[in-house]
């Protein structure tokens, strides 16, 4: 199981010669499907350029506590991370973290997070063996921080001894193990789950289409989360992202194709999650050849697409749980409530797509979950994987409660 896929990982890099090896750590985490946000200390940039991380990581390098795009970047980073890794961790950063001192963005983020933290020390042997460093490492380990390395071997300046940063492969494997251990028990064992993801594309002609901004990240996060909890997952998706291992992946493009694939896949499903952004209208008569500019602005009559969620709601087998979404730009709860009632869903995950760092294409999201019996659960800003986790927690808890009630009747 790839526990890194879809995970939001803050990669802290502090100022030591081993900083260049963090580039390889970054690459391995990204290759495994993680969303990596590099946080560099000023010292780190003496050893490796931020352009390297900008090019390889999933998001741009962050360095400042005072970001133009985000008034409080350390809390945003800390709260939305699934894991924070510091590689290499210098004696200074280890000491500051152990003492709770937040003198820069990295140390502030470490103190602002509740996510698991992996610290990978690297320094000269004399420093590593100093009682102050040893005590700080012991303090962090006692608080549940995962310490990886250091190894013994050649060090900078021709020295040899303990203090060498662990190999990038070992660090990535340790992060994967930490995330796996932090994930939920297999409480979806035996459940069949269908997820739709991405935005549909409705052809105008062979090269143009009506589309939308969906990246598929939220839908794929649901698929990854359900699979990691033991579910048998089918994902019907418009985007070119891998599904979780052992999942059935059905690639589609249009609403019509998604509708057919969803009808096929959902007949025996226990849980259906409609995270896809499906076009409501399509060109009624797409051209067979590319429309020419010289022929003037085309007349493009539109027709409605099939409403997949409403059709599934109308023919829902007994016991199946149907989760729809609502992407809204105003009156979130009111509009979502109308979709809950109108589409026959059991839950609506209401997404204000104008909210900061939420909705289309972001790695984070913030939603309200409206339930079949009138409850409204706010889920604050967090990674899309954590949103999926929270929604599934709610749905499964309701399912357990309903089963218990039926057994007592
Ligand atoms: O993919 P990301 O970039 O990660 O972004 C995530 C997201 C913003 C796409 C996602 O969180 C989200 O809000 N998905 C629903 C988008 C949408 O189409 O919302 P809607 O309010 O237009 O549709 C309501 C529900 O009906 C949705 O479950 C949708 O899948 C479904 N629908 C809509 C139209 C249609 N013809 N058939 C449908 O089944």
Coordinates of C-alpha atoms and ligand atoms in Angstrom, one line a residue:
X1 CA 0.0 0.0 0.0
X2 CA 1.4 3.4 -0.9
X3 CA 0.8 5.5 2.2
X4 CA 2.5 8.5 0.6
X5 CA 0.0 9.0 -2.2
X6 CA -2.0 12.2 -1.8
X7 CA -0.3 13.0 1.5
X8 CA 0.7 16.6 2.2
X9 CA 4.2 16.6 3.5
X10 CA 6.2 19.6 4.7
X11 CA 9.9 19.0 4.0
X12 CA 12.0 21.2 6.3
X13 CA 15.6 21.6 5.1
X14 CA 18.1 23.2 7.5
X15 CA 21.6 24.5 6.9
X16 CA 24.1 21.7 6.7
X17 CA 26.2 20.2 3.9
X18 CA 23.7 17.3 3.7
X19 CA 21.0 19.8 2.5
X20 CA 21.8 18.7 -1.1
X21 CA 20.5 15.2 -0.2
X22 CA 17.1 16.7 0.7
X23 CA 16.6 17.2 -3.0
X24 CA 16.6 13.4 -3.5
X25 CA 14.2 13.0 -0.5
X26 CA 11.9 15.6 -2.1
X27 CA 12.0 13.8 -5.5
X28 CA 11.3 10.4 -3.9
X29 CA 8.3 11.7 -2.0
X30 CA 6.9 13.4 -5.1
X31 CA 7.5 10.3 -7.2
X32 CA 5.5 8.3 -4.7
X33 CA 2.5 10.7 -5.1
X34 CA 3.0 12.9 -2.1
X35 CA 2.4 16.7 -2.3
X36 CA 5.7 18.1 -1.0
X37 CA 6.0 21.7 0.3
X38 CA 9.7 22.6 1.0
X39 CA 10.4 24.9 3.9
X40 CA 14.0 26.1 3.8
X41 CA 15.9 27.9 6.5
X42 CA 18.2 30.7 5.5
X43 CA 21.2 28.5 6.3
X44 CA 19.9 25.8 3.9
X45 CA 20.1 28.2 1.0
X46 CA 23.9 28.5 1.6
X47 CA 24.1 24.8 0.5
X48 CA 21.3 24.4 -2.0
X49 CA 19.4 26.8 -4.1
X50 CA 15.7 27.3 -3.7
X51 CA 15.2 27.0 -7.5
X52 CA 16.1 23.3 -7.3
X53 CA 13.2 22.7 -4.8
X54 CA 10.9 25.0 -6.7
X55 CA 11.4 22.9 -9.8
X56 CA 11.0 19.5 -8.1
X57 CA 8.5 20.0 -5.3
X58 CA 4.7 20.1 -5.6
X59 CA 4.5 23.7 -4.2
X60 CA 6.9 26.6 -4.2
X61 CA 9.6 27.0 -1.5
X62 CA 8.5 28.8 1.7
X63 CA 11.0 30.6 3.8
X64 CA 9.4 33.5 5.5
X65 CA 7.1 33.8 8.5
X66 CA 5.6 36.8 6.6
X67 CA 4.2 35.5 3.3
X68 CA 2.5 37.8 0.9
X69 CA -0.1 35.1 0.0
X70 CA -0.8 33.9 3.5
X71 CA -0.8 36.1 6.7
X72 CA 0.1 33.1 9.0
X73 CA 2.0 30.6 6.8
X74 CA 3.3 28.5 9.8
X75 CA -0.1 27.7 11.1
X76 CA -1.5 27.0 7.6
X77 CA 1.5 24.7 6.9
X78 CA 1.3 23.0 10.3
X79 CA -2.4 22.5 10.3
X80 CA -2.7 21.2 6.8
X81 CA 0.3 18.8 6.8
X82 CA -0.1 15.1 7.1
X83 CA 3.5 14.8 8.1
X84 CA 6.5 17.2 8.7
X85 CA 9.9 15.9 7.8
X86 CA 13.1 17.7 8.7
X87 CA 16.1 16.5 6.6
X88 CA 18.7 17.4 7.4
X89 CA 18.0 18.6 10.9
X90 CA 20.9 20.6 12.3
X91 CA 21.8 20.9 16.0
X92 CA 20.2 24.4 16.0
X93 CA 16.9 23.3 14.6
X94 CA 16.8 20.2 16.9
X95 CA 17.5 22.5 19.9
X96 CA 14.9 25.1 19.0
X97 CA 12.3 22.4 18.4
X98 CA 13.0 20.7 21.7
X99 CA 12.9 24.0 23.5
X100 CA 9.7 25.3 21.8
X101 CA 11.5 28.2 20.2
X102 CA 10.1 29.4 16.9
X103 CA 12.7 31.7 15.4
X104 CA 11.9 31.0 11.7
X105 CA 9.2 29.5 9.5
X106 CA 10.5 25.9 9.9
X107 CA 10.7 25.9 13.7
X108 CA 7.3 27.8 13.9
X109 CA 5.7 25.2 11.7
X110 CA 7.1 22.4 13.8
X111 CA 5.5 23.9 16.9
X112 CA 2.3 24.7 15.1
X113 CA 1.7 21.1 13.8
X114 CA -0.2 18.2 15.3
X115 CA 0.9 15.9 12.4
X116 CA 3.5 13.3 12.9
X117 CA 7.1 14.7 12.7
X118 CA 10.2 12.9 11.3
X119 CA 13.5 14.4 12.3
X120 CA 16.6 13.3 10.4
X121 CA 19.7 14.7 12.1
X122 CA 23.0 15.4 10.3
X123 CA 26.0 17.1 11.8
X124 CA 29.6 16.4 12.8
X125 CA 30.2 13.6 15.3
X126 CA 31.4 16.0 18.1
X127 CA 28.1 17.9 17.8
X128 CA 25.9 14.8 17.6
X129 CA 27.6 13.4 20.7
X130 CA 27.3 16.6 22.7
X131 CA 25.2 16.1 25.8
X132 CA 22.9 19.0 24.9
X133 CA 22.1 17.5 21.4
X134 CA 21.7 14.1 23.0
X135 CA 19.3 15.5 25.6
X136 CA 17.3 17.4 22.9
X137 CA 17.0 14.2 20.8
X138 CA 15.8 12.3 23.8
X139 CA 13.2 15.0 24.6
X140 CA 11.8 14.9 21.0
X141 CA 11.8 11.1 21.0
X142 CA 9.9 11.1 24.3
X143 CA 7.3 13.4 22.7
X144 CA 6.7 11.0 19.9
X145 CA 8.9 12.6 17.3
X146 CA 10.3 10.0 14.9
X147 CA 14.1 10.2 14.8
X148 CA 15.7 8.7 11.6
X149 CA 19.5 8.3 11.7
X150 CA 22.1 9.6 11.7
X151 CA 24.3 7.0 10.1
X152 CA 28.1 6.5 10.5
X153 CA 30.4 7.2 7.6
X154 CA 32.3 9.8 5.8
X155 CA 31.5 13.4 6.8
X156 CA 32.3 16.8 5.4
X157 CA 36.0 17.9 5.5
X158 CA 37.3 14.3 5.3
X159 CA 36.2 13.2 8.8
X160 CA 34.6 9.9 9.5
X161 CA 32.0 9.0 12.2
X162 CA 28.4 9.2 13.4
X163 CA 26.4 12.2 12.0
X164 CA 25.8 11.4 8.4
X165 CA 22.3 12.0 7.1
X166 CA 20.4 8.7 6.4
X167 CA 20.0 7.7 2.8
X168 CA 17.1 9.4 0.9
X169 CA 15.4 6.0 0.3
X170 CA 15.5 5.2 4.0
X171 CA 14.0 8.6 4.9
X172 CA 11.2 8.2 2.4
X173 CA 10.5 4.7 3.6
X174 CA 10.4 6.0 7.2
X175 CA 7.9 8.7 6.3
X176 CA 5.8 6.1 4.6
X177 CA 5.8 3.9 7.6
X178 CA 5.0 6.8 9.9
X179 CA 2.0 7.7 7.7
X180 CA 0.8 4.2 7.5
X181 CA 1.0 3.8 11.3
X182 CA -0.9 7.0 11.7
X183 CA -3.7 6.0 9.3
X184 CA -6.9 4.5 10.4
X185 CA -7.6 0.8 11.2
X186 CA -9.0 -1.2 8.3
X187 CA -12.6 -0.2 9.3
X188 CA -13.8 -0.4 5.6
X189 CA -12.7 -4.0 5.1
X190 CA -15.2 -5.8 2.9
X191 CA -16.9 -2.5 1.7
X192 CA -17.3 -1.8 -1.9
X193 CA -16.7 2.0 -2.6
X194 CA -17.2 3.9 -5.9
X195 CA -15.7 7.4 -6.3
X196 CA -16.0 9.8 -9.1
X197 CA -13.2 12.4 -9.6
X198 CA -12.2 15.2 -11.9
X199 CA -14.0 17.5 -14.3
X200 CA -15.9 16.2 -17.4
X201 CA -15.0 17.6 -20.8
X202 CA -17.8 18.1 -23.3
X203 CA -16.6 18.4 -26.9
X204 CA -17.4 21.4 -29.0
X205 CA -15.3 20.0 -31.9
X206 CA -12.4 17.5 -32.0
X207 CA -10.0 20.0 -30.3
X208 CA -12.2 22.2 -28.1
X209 CA -14.4 21.4 -25.1
X210 CA -16.4 22.8 -22.3
X211 CA -14.6 21.9 -19.1
X212 CA -14.0 23.1 -15.5
X213 CA -11.2 23.6 -13.0
X214 CA -11.4 20.2 -11.2
X215 CA -8.0 18.5 -10.7
X216 CA -9.5 15.3 -9.4
X217 CA -7.4 15.7 -6.2
X218 CA -10.4 15.6 -3.8
X219 CA -11.9 12.5 -5.5
X220 CA -8.6 10.7 -5.6
X221 CA -8.0 11.5 -1.9
X222 CA -11.3 9.7 -1.1
X223 CA -10.2 6.7 -3.2
X224 CA -6.8 6.6 -1.5
X225 CA -8.3 7.0 2.0
X226 CA -11.0 4.3 1.5
X227 CA -8.5 1.9 0.0
X228 CA -6.1 2.4 2.9
X229 CA -8.9 1.5 5.3
X230 CA -9.5 -1.8 3.5
X231 CA -12.3 -0.9 1.0
X232 CA -12.5 -2.4 -2.5
X233 CA -12.4 0.8 -4.5
X234 CA -13.6 1.7 -8.1
X235 CA -12.6 5.2 -9.2
X236 CA -14.3 6.7 -12.2
X237 CA -12.0 9.6 -13.1
X238 CA -11.3 12.1 -15.9
X239 CA -7.7 12.8 -14.7
X240 CA -4.5 11.0 -15.4
X241 CA -3.6 10.1 -11.8
X242 CA -2.9 6.6 -10.6
X243 CA -5.7 5.1 -8.4
X244 CA -4.8 3.3 -5.2
X245 CA -3.1 -0.1 -5.5
X246 CA -5.7 -2.9 -6.3
X247 CA -8.4 -0.4 -7.2
X248 CA -10.3 -0.5 -10.4
X249 CA -9.7 2.7 -12.4
X250 CA -12.2 3.6 -15.1
X251 CA -11.0 6.6 -17.2
X252 CA -13.7 8.7 -18.8
X253 CA -14.0 12.1 -20.4
X254 CA -17.6 13.2 -20.8
X255 CA -20.6 13.3 -18.5
X256 CA -22.3 10.6 -20.7
X257 CA -19.3 8.3 -20.2
X258 CA -19.1 9.0 -16.5
X259 CA -22.9 8.3 -16.2
X260 CA -22.5 4.9 -17.9
X261 CA -19.4 3.9 -15.9
X262 CA -21.1 5.0 -12.6
X263 CA -24.3 3.1 -13.4
X264 CA -22.2 0.0 -14.1
X265 CA -19.9 0.3 -11.1
X266 CA -22.5 1.3 -8.4
X267 CA -25.1 -1.5 -8.7
X268 CA -23.5 -3.5 -5.9
X269 CA -21.6 -0.7 -4.1
X270 CA -22.0 0.0 -0.4
X271 CA -20.8 3.6 -0.6
X272 CA -20.8 6.0 -3.6
X273 CA -18.9 9.3 -3.4
X274 CA -19.7 11.8 -6.2
X275 CA -16.7 14.2 -6.0
X276 CA -16.5 14.8 -9.7
X277 CA -17.4 18.2 -11.2
X278 CA -19.8 17.1 -13.9
X279 CA -20.8 19.6 -16.6
X280 CA -24.4 20.5 -16.5
X281 CA -24.6 21.4 -20.2
X282 CA -22.9 20.2 -23.3
X283 CA -22.9 21.3 -27.0
X284 CA -26.0 19.7 -28.5
X285 CA -24.3 19.0 -31.8
X286 CA -20.5 18.9 -31.6
X287 CA -18.8 19.5 -34.9
X288 CA -17.0 16.6 -36.5
X289 CA -14.1 18.7 -37.7
X290 CA -12.3 21.7 -36.1
X291 CA -14.4 24.9 -36.3
X292 CA -12.6 27.5 -38.4
X293 CA -12.1 31.1 -37.1
X294 CA -12.8 32.4 -40.6
X295 CA -16.3 31.0 -40.4
X296 CA -17.1 33.4 -37.5
X297 CA -18.3 32.9 -34.0
X298 CA -20.2 29.5 -34.0
X299 CA -23.7 29.1 -32.9
X300 CA -23.4 26.7 -29.9
X301 CA -26.8 25.4 -28.7
X302 CA -26.4 23.6 -25.4
X303 CA -28.4 20.7 -24.0
X304 CA -28.4 19.3 -20.4
X305 CA -26.1 16.4 -19.5
X306 CA -27.4 13.4 -17.5
X307 CA -27.6 14.2 -13.8
X308 CA -25.7 11.2 -12.5
X309 CA -26.1 11.9 -8.8
X310 CA -29.9 12.4 -9.2
X311 CA -30.2 9.2 -11.2
X312 CA -28.2 7.2 -8.7
X313 CA -30.3 8.7 -5.9
X314 CA -33.6 7.7 -7.6
X315 CA -32.5 4.1 -8.1
X316 CA -30.5 3.6 -4.9
X317 CA -30.5 0.0 -3.6
X318 CA -31.4 -0.5 0.0
X319 CA -28.4 0.0 2.3
X320 CA -26.3 1.9 -0.2
X321 CA -24.9 5.2 1.1
X322 CA -24.8 8.0 -1.5
X323 CA -22.5 11.0 -0.9
X324 CA -22.9 14.0 -3.3
X325 CA -20.9 17.2 -3.4
X326 CA -22.0 20.8 -4.0
X327 CA -19.6 23.3 -5.4
X328 CA -21.0 26.7 -4.6
X329 CA -19.9 30.3 -4.8
X330 CA -22.6 31.7 -2.5
X331 CA -25.3 30.7 0.0
X332 CA -23.3 27.5 0.7
X333 CA -25.5 25.7 3.3
X334 CA -28.8 26.8 1.6
X335 CA -27.8 25.7 -1.9
X336 CA -26.3 22.4 -0.6
X337 CA -29.5 21.7 1.4
X338 CA -31.5 22.0 -1.8
X339 CA -29.1 19.5 -3.5
X340 CA -29.4 17.1 -0.6
X341 CA -33.2 17.1 -0.9
X342 CA -33.3 17.3 -4.7
X343 CA -30.8 14.6 -5.6
X344 CA -31.8 11.8 -3.2
X345 CA -28.3 11.8 -1.6
X346 CA -27.7 10.8 2.1
X347 CA -24.9 13.4 2.5
X348 CA -23.8 16.5 0.7
X349 CA -20.2 17.7 1.0
X350 CA -20.7 21.4 0.5
X351 CA -17.6 23.2 -0.9
X352 CA -17.4 26.9 -1.1
X353 CA -15.0 27.1 -4.1
X354 CA -14.3 30.8 -3.5
X355 CA -12.8 30.2 0.0
X356 CA -9.1 30.7 0.5
X357 CA -7.0 27.6 -0.3
X358 CA -10.1 25.5 -0.8
X359 CA -12.0 23.9 -3.7
X360 CA -10.7 23.4 -7.2
X361 CA -7.1 22.4 -7.7
X362 CA -5.8 23.3 -4.2
X363 CA -4.2 20.6 -2.1
X364 CA -6.3 21.7 0.8
X365 CA -10.0 22.0 1.3
X366 CA -12.7 23.2 3.8
X367 CA -16.3 21.9 3.6
X368 CA -19.6 21.5 5.4
X369 CA -21.2 18.1 5.5
X370 CA -25.0 18.1 5.4
X371 CA -26.5 14.8 6.6
X372 CA -29.8 13.0 5.7
X373 CA -31.2 13.9 9.1
X374 CA -30.4 17.6 9.1
X375 CA -27.1 17.8 10.9
X376 CA -24.3 20.1 9.6
X377 CA -20.7 19.2 10.3
X378 CA -18.1 21.8 9.5
X379 CA -14.7 20.4 8.4
X380 CA -12.0 23.1 8.7
X381 CA -9.1 23.8 6.3
X382 CA -6.9 20.7 6.0
X383 CA -5.4 18.4 3.3
X384 CA -7.8 16.9 0.9
X385 CA -6.8 13.5 2.3
X386 CA -7.7 14.6 5.8
X387 CA -11.1 16.0 4.5
X388 CA -11.7 12.5 3.0
X389 CA -10.8 10.9 6.3
X390 CA -13.1 13.2 8.3
X391 CA -16.1 12.6 5.9
X392 CA -15.6 8.8 5.9
X393 CA -15.3 8.9 9.8
X394 CA -18.7 10.6 9.9
X395 CA -20.4 8.3 7.4
X396 CA -19.0 5.1 9.0
X397 CA -20.0 6.3 12.5
X398 CA -23.6 6.9 11.3
X399 CA -23.6 3.5 9.6
X400 CA -22.5 1.7 12.8
X401 CA -25.2 3.7 14.8
X402 CA -27.9 2.8 12.3
X403 CA -27.0 -0.9 12.3
X404 CA -27.0 -1.0 16.1
X405 CA -30.5 0.7 16.1
X406 CA -31.9 -1.8 13.6
X407 CA -30.5 -4.7 15.7
X408 CA -32.2 -3.3 18.8
X409 CA -35.6 -3.0 17.1
Ligands
LIG1 O1 -11.1 18.1 -8.1 P1 -10.5 19.1 -7.2 O2 -9.7 20.1 -8.0 O3 -9.8 18.5 -6.0 O4 -11.7 20.0 -6.6 C1 -12.7 19.4 -5.8 C2 -14.1 19.8 -6.2 C3 -14.2 21.3 -6.0 C4 -14.4 19.5 -7.7 C5 -15.0 19.0 -5.3 O5 -14.8 19.2 -3.9 C6 -16.5 19.3 -5.6 O6 -17.1 20.2 -5.0 N1 -17.1 18.5 -6.4 C7 -18.5 18.7 -7.0 C8 -18.4 19.6 -8.2 C9 -19.8 19.8 -8.8 O7 -20.0 19.5 -9.9 O8 -20.7 20.3 -8.0 P2 -22.2 20.6 -8.4 O9 -22.8 21.5 -7.3 O10 -22.3 21.2 -9.8 O11 -22.9 19.2 -8.5 C10 -23.6 18.6 -7.4 C11 -23.4 17.1 -7.3 O12 -24.1 16.6 -8.5 C12 -22.0 16.7 -7.4 O13 -21.8 15.5 -6.6 C13 -21.8 16.3 -8.9 O14 -20.8 15.2 -9.0 C14 -23.2 15.8 -9.3 N2 -23.5 16.1 -10.7 C15 -23.6 17.3 -11.2 C16 -24.0 17.5 -12.5 C17 -24.3 16.4 -13.3 N3 -24.7 16.5 -14.5 N4 -24.3 15.1 -12.7 C18 -23.9 15.0 -11.4 O15 -23.9 13.8 -10.9

